[in-house]
Amino acid sequence: LDCFDVGTGGVDDGSGVTPAIESARLIMAAGGKPKRTILVCCRAAEEFGLLGSKAWVEKNKDKLDKIANYFNRDGGPTVANSLRVPEAMYKDFEKVCEPLNRINPDFPFTLSKAEPRRKPVTAGGSDHAYFALNGVPTISFGTADPKGYDFNYGEIWHTERDLYQMSIPEYQEHTSIVQAVVVYGLANLDHLLSRKGLFLED
């Protein structure tokens, strides 16, 4: 995995890669036939300057206006339990997220409306950045530690403690299900998500 040299990348970003791949497996195992393409991307050279995602964006400019949303998971093995979306997207996400609170009562899911944000002018942070620079929605799941595993990303980030055993299996498993439901639901809408109100007006 693309990770900081001294660790194995079990958390950064194994905790992002594994739910992405498992979400795809769940969709395929269920016989899912989405109306639109779902891409599962594990980017290379993020730690060296977002090189993999930058290269993809530069080579695929013609596809950027066809992307409904770029979900990015890069921040630890806590459970996906919320989304904040622009008002113009809210009804679509409300429909797609409706099943989530029937899956496991230990992990309630909340959906709320977000105010428009400033469009970024520089890339930084994680692989979503070059997509956002080009106007692609990059709404990501909010996460939490509802069972009190007391995970602290700062303790292991870019250290020799970034190991696979630091991940939290039940959070990873539930996150995979949440991602599969939401991504598949969005791919089956009869329209792309509206980008109205995503960014503040210039």
CSV table of C-alpha atoms in Angstrom, one decimal:
chain,number,residue,atom,x,y,z
A,1,LEU,CA,0.0,0.0,0.0
A,2,ASP,CA,1.0,3.6,-0.5
A,3,CYS,CA,2.1,4.6,3.0
A,4,PHE,CA,4.7,6.5,5.0
A,5,ASP,CA,8.0,4.6,4.8
A,6,VAL,CA,8.3,3.3,8.4
A,7,GLY,CA,4.9,1.6,8.7
A,8,THR,CA,2.9,-0.9,6.7
A,9,GLY,CA,0.0,1.4,5.9
A,10,GLY,CA,-2.4,-0.7,7.8
A,11,VAL,CA,-4.4,2.4,8.8
A,12,ASP,CA,-3.0,5.0,6.4
A,13,ASP,CA,-4.4,4.0,4.1
A,14,GLY,CA,-5.4,0.4,4.6
A,15,SER,CA,-8.4,1.6,6.5
A,16,GLY,CA,-9.5,3.3,3.3
A,17,VAL,CA,-8.5,0.7,0.7
A,18,THR,CA,-10.2,-2.3,2.4
A,19,PRO,CA,-13.7,-0.9,2.7
A,20,ALA,CA,-13.5,0.3,-0.9
A,21,ILE,CA,-12.6,-3.1,-2.2
A,22,GLU,CA,-15.0,-4.9,0.1
A,23,SER,CA,-17.8,-2.5,-1.0
A,24,ALA,CA,-17.2,-3.5,-4.6
A,25,ARG,CA,-17.2,-7.2,-3.6
A,26,LEU,CA,-20.5,-6.8,-1.8
A,27,ILE,CA,-22.1,-5.1,-4.8
A,28,MET,CA,-20.9,-7.8,-7.1
A,29,ALA,CA,-21.9,-10.6,-4.7
A,30,ALA,CA,-25.4,-9.2,-4.6
A,31,GLY,CA,-25.6,-9.3,-8.3
A,32,GLY,CA,-25.7,-5.5,-8.6
A,33,LYS,CA,-26.1,-4.0,-12.1
A,34,PRO,CA,-25.6,-0.3,-11.6
A,35,LYS,CA,-26.9,2.1,-14.3
A,36,ARG,CA,-23.6,3.9,-14.3
A,37,THR,CA,-20.0,3.0,-13.8
A,38,ILE,CA,-18.6,2.7,-10.3
A,39,LEU,CA,-14.8,3.2,-10.1
A,40,VAL,CA,-12.9,1.9,-7.1
A,41,CYS,CA,-9.5,3.6,-7.2
A,42,CYS,CA,-6.5,3.0,-5.0
A,43,ARG,CA,-4.1,5.8,-5.8
A,44,ALA,CA,-0.3,5.6,-5.9
A,45,ALA,CA,2.1,8.2,-4.5
A,46,GLU,CA,-0.3,10.1,-2.4
A,47,GLU,CA,2.3,10.6,0.2
A,48,PHE,CA,4.7,12.1,-2.3
A,49,GLY,CA,2.3,14.8,-3.4
A,50,LEU,CA,-1.0,13.3,-4.7
A,51,LEU,CA,0.8,12.2,-7.8
A,52,GLY,CA,-1.5,9.3,-8.7
A,53,SER,CA,-4.7,11.3,-8.4
A,54,LYS,CA,-3.2,14.3,-10.2
A,55,ALA,CA,-2.2,12.1,-13.1
A,56,TRP,CA,-5.6,10.5,-13.4
A,57,VAL,CA,-7.4,13.9,-13.4
A,58,GLU,CA,-5.0,15.3,-16.0
A,59,LYS,CA,-5.5,12.3,-18.3
A,60,ASN,CA,-9.3,12.2,-17.8
A,61,LYS,CA,-10.5,15.8,-18.1
A,62,ASP,CA,-13.3,14.7,-20.4
A,63,LYS,CA,-14.8,12.5,-17.6
A,64,LEU,CA,-14.9,15.0,-14.8
A,65,ASP,CA,-18.3,16.4,-15.5
A,66,LYS,CA,-19.7,12.9,-15.5
A,67,ILE,CA,-18.6,12.1,-12.0
A,68,ALA,CA,-21.5,12.1,-9.5
A,69,ASN,CA,-19.2,12.2,-6.4
A,70,TYR,CA,-15.7,11.3,-5.4
A,71,PHE,CA,-15.7,9.5,-2.1
A,72,ASN,CA,-12.4,9.6,-0.3
A,73,ARG,CA,-11.5,7.7,2.8
A,74,ASP,CA,-8.2,8.6,4.4
A,75,GLY,CA,-8.2,9.1,8.1
A,76,GLY,CA,-8.5,6.0,10.2
A,77,PRO,CA,-10.5,2.9,10.9
A,78,THR,CA,-13.5,4.6,12.6
A,79,VAL,CA,-17.0,3.8,11.3
A,80,ALA,CA,-18.8,5.8,8.5
A,81,ASN,CA,-21.9,7.2,10.2
A,82,SER,CA,-22.8,10.5,8.6
A,83,LEU,CA,-22.9,12.7,5.5
A,84,ARG,CA,-23.3,16.4,5.1
A,85,VAL,CA,-24.5,17.3,1.6
A,86,PRO,CA,-25.6,20.5,-0.3
A,87,GLU,CA,-29.3,21.2,-0.2
A,88,ALA,CA,-29.6,20.4,-4.0
A,89,MET,CA,-28.3,16.9,-3.3
A,90,TYR,CA,-30.3,16.2,-0.1
A,91,LYS,CA,-33.4,14.5,-1.5
A,92,ASP,CA,-31.3,12.1,-3.6
A,93,PHE,CA,-29.1,11.2,-0.7
A,94,GLU,CA,-32.1,10.9,1.6
A,95,LYS,CA,-33.5,8.3,-0.7
A,96,VAL,CA,-30.2,6.5,-1.1
A,97,CYS,CA,-29.4,6.5,2.6
A,98,GLU,CA,-32.8,5.4,3.8
A,99,PRO,CA,-31.9,1.8,4.4
A,100,LEU,CA,-28.8,2.6,6.5
A,101,ASN,CA,-30.5,2.9,9.9
A,102,ARG,CA,-32.1,-0.6,9.5
A,103,ILE,CA,-28.7,-2.4,9.2
A,104,ASN,CA,-27.2,-2.2,12.7
A,105,PRO,CA,-28.7,-0.2,15.6
A,106,ASP,CA,-25.2,0.1,17.0
A,107,PHE,CA,-24.2,2.4,14.2
A,108,PRO,CA,-27.0,5.0,13.6
A,109,PHE,CA,-26.5,7.1,10.5
A,110,THR,CA,-27.3,10.8,10.1
A,111,LEU,CA,-27.7,12.9,7.0
A,112,SER,CA,-27.7,16.7,7.2
A,113,LYS,CA,-27.5,19.7,4.9
A,114,ALA,CA,-24.2,21.5,4.3
A,115,GLU,CA,-23.6,25.1,3.4
A,116,PRO,CA,-21.7,25.9,0.2
A,117,ARG,CA,-18.0,26.0,0.7
A,118,ARG,CA,-15.1,27.8,-0.9
A,119,LYS,CA,-13.8,26.1,-4.0
A,120,PRO,CA,-10.2,25.2,-3.4
A,121,VAL,CA,-7.5,27.0,-5.2
A,122,THR,CA,-4.6,24.7,-4.3
A,123,ALA,CA,-4.4,20.9,-3.9
A,124,GLY,CA,-3.5,19.4,-0.5
A,125,GLY,CA,-4.5,16.9,2.1
A,126,SER,CA,-5.6,13.8,0.2
A,127,ASP,CA,-6.4,12.3,-3.2
A,128,HIS,CA,-9.8,14.1,-3.5
A,129,ALA,CA,-8.0,17.5,-3.8
A,130,TYR,CA,-7.4,17.5,-7.6
A,131,PHE,CA,-10.9,16.5,-8.2
A,132,ALA,CA,-12.3,19.3,-6.1
A,133,LEU,CA,-10.0,21.8,-7.8
A,134,ASN,CA,-11.8,20.8,-11.0
A,135,GLY,CA,-15.3,21.2,-9.6
A,136,VAL,CA,-16.0,17.5,-8.9
A,137,PRO,CA,-18.1,16.9,-5.7
A,138,THR,CA,-15.9,15.3,-3.1
A,139,ILE,CA,-18.3,14.7,-0.3
A,140,SER,CA,-16.9,12.1,2.2
A,141,PHE,CA,-18.4,10.2,5.0
A,142,GLY,CA,-18.2,11.5,8.5
A,143,THR,CA,-16.8,8.9,11.0
A,144,ALA,CA,-16.9,8.2,14.7
A,145,ASP,CA,-15.9,5.8,17.4
A,146,PRO,CA,-19.3,5.0,19.0
A,147,LYS,CA,-18.1,1.9,20.8
A,148,GLY,CA,-15.2,3.6,22.5
A,149,TYR,CA,-12.2,1.9,21.0
A,150,ASP,CA,-10.3,5.1,21.8
A,151,PHE,CA,-8.5,5.2,18.5
A,152,ASN,CA,-6.3,8.2,18.1
A,153,TYR,CA,-5.1,8.8,14.5
A,154,GLY,CA,-2.5,11.2,15.6
A,155,GLU,CA,-0.7,8.5,17.7
A,156,ILE,CA,0.1,6.4,14.7
A,157,TRP,CA,0.0,8.7,11.7
A,158,HIS,CA,3.3,8.5,9.8
A,159,THR,CA,4.9,6.4,12.5
A,160,GLU,CA,6.1,2.8,12.8
A,161,ARG,CA,2.8,2.1,14.7
A,162,ASP,CA,0.8,2.3,11.5
A,163,LEU,CA,0.1,-1.4,11.4
A,164,TYR,CA,-2.8,-3.6,10.2
A,165,GLN,CA,-3.7,-4.7,13.8
A,166,MET,CA,-4.5,-1.1,14.5
A,167,SER,CA,-7.6,-1.3,12.4
A,168,ILE,CA,-11.0,-2.0,14.0
A,169,PRO,CA,-12.7,-4.9,12.2
A,170,GLU,CA,-16.3,-4.2,13.0
A,171,TYR,CA,-16.0,-0.6,12.0
A,172,GLN,CA,-14.3,-1.6,8.7
A,173,GLU,CA,-17.1,-4.1,8.0
A,174,HIS,CA,-19.9,-1.7,8.7
A,175,THR,CA,-18.2,1.0,6.7
A,176,SER,CA,-18.0,-1.3,3.7
A,177,ILE,CA,-21.7,-1.9,3.9
A,178,VAL,CA,-22.5,1.8,4.2
A,179,GLN,CA,-20.3,2.6,1.3
A,180,ALA,CA,-21.8,-0.1,-0.9
A,181,VAL,CA,-25.4,1.0,-0.2
A,182,VAL,CA,-24.7,4.7,-0.9
A,183,VAL,CA,-22.4,4.3,-3.9
A,184,TYR,CA,-24.7,1.7,-5.5
A,185,GLY,CA,-27.7,3.9,-4.8
A,186,LEU,CA,-26.1,6.9,-6.4
A,187,ALA,CA,-25.1,4.9,-9.4
A,188,ASN,CA,-28.7,3.9,-9.9
A,189,LEU,CA,-30.2,7.3,-9.9
A,190,ASP,CA,-31.7,8.3,-13.2
A,191,HIS,CA,-29.7,11.5,-13.1
A,192,LEU,CA,-26.3,12.9,-11.9
A,193,LEU,CA,-26.3,14.7,-8.6
A,194,SER,CA,-26.8,18.4,-8.9
A,195,ARG,CA,-23.7,20.5,-8.2
A,196,LYS,CA,-25.8,23.6,-7.4
A,197,GLY,CA,-24.7,25.1,-4.0
A,198,LEU,CA,-21.6,22.8,-3.8
A,199,PHE,CA,-19.3,25.8,-3.9
A,200,LEU,CA,-19.7,29.5,-3.0
A,201,GLU,CA,-20.3,31.7,-6.0
A,202,ASP,CA,-17.2,33.6,-7.2
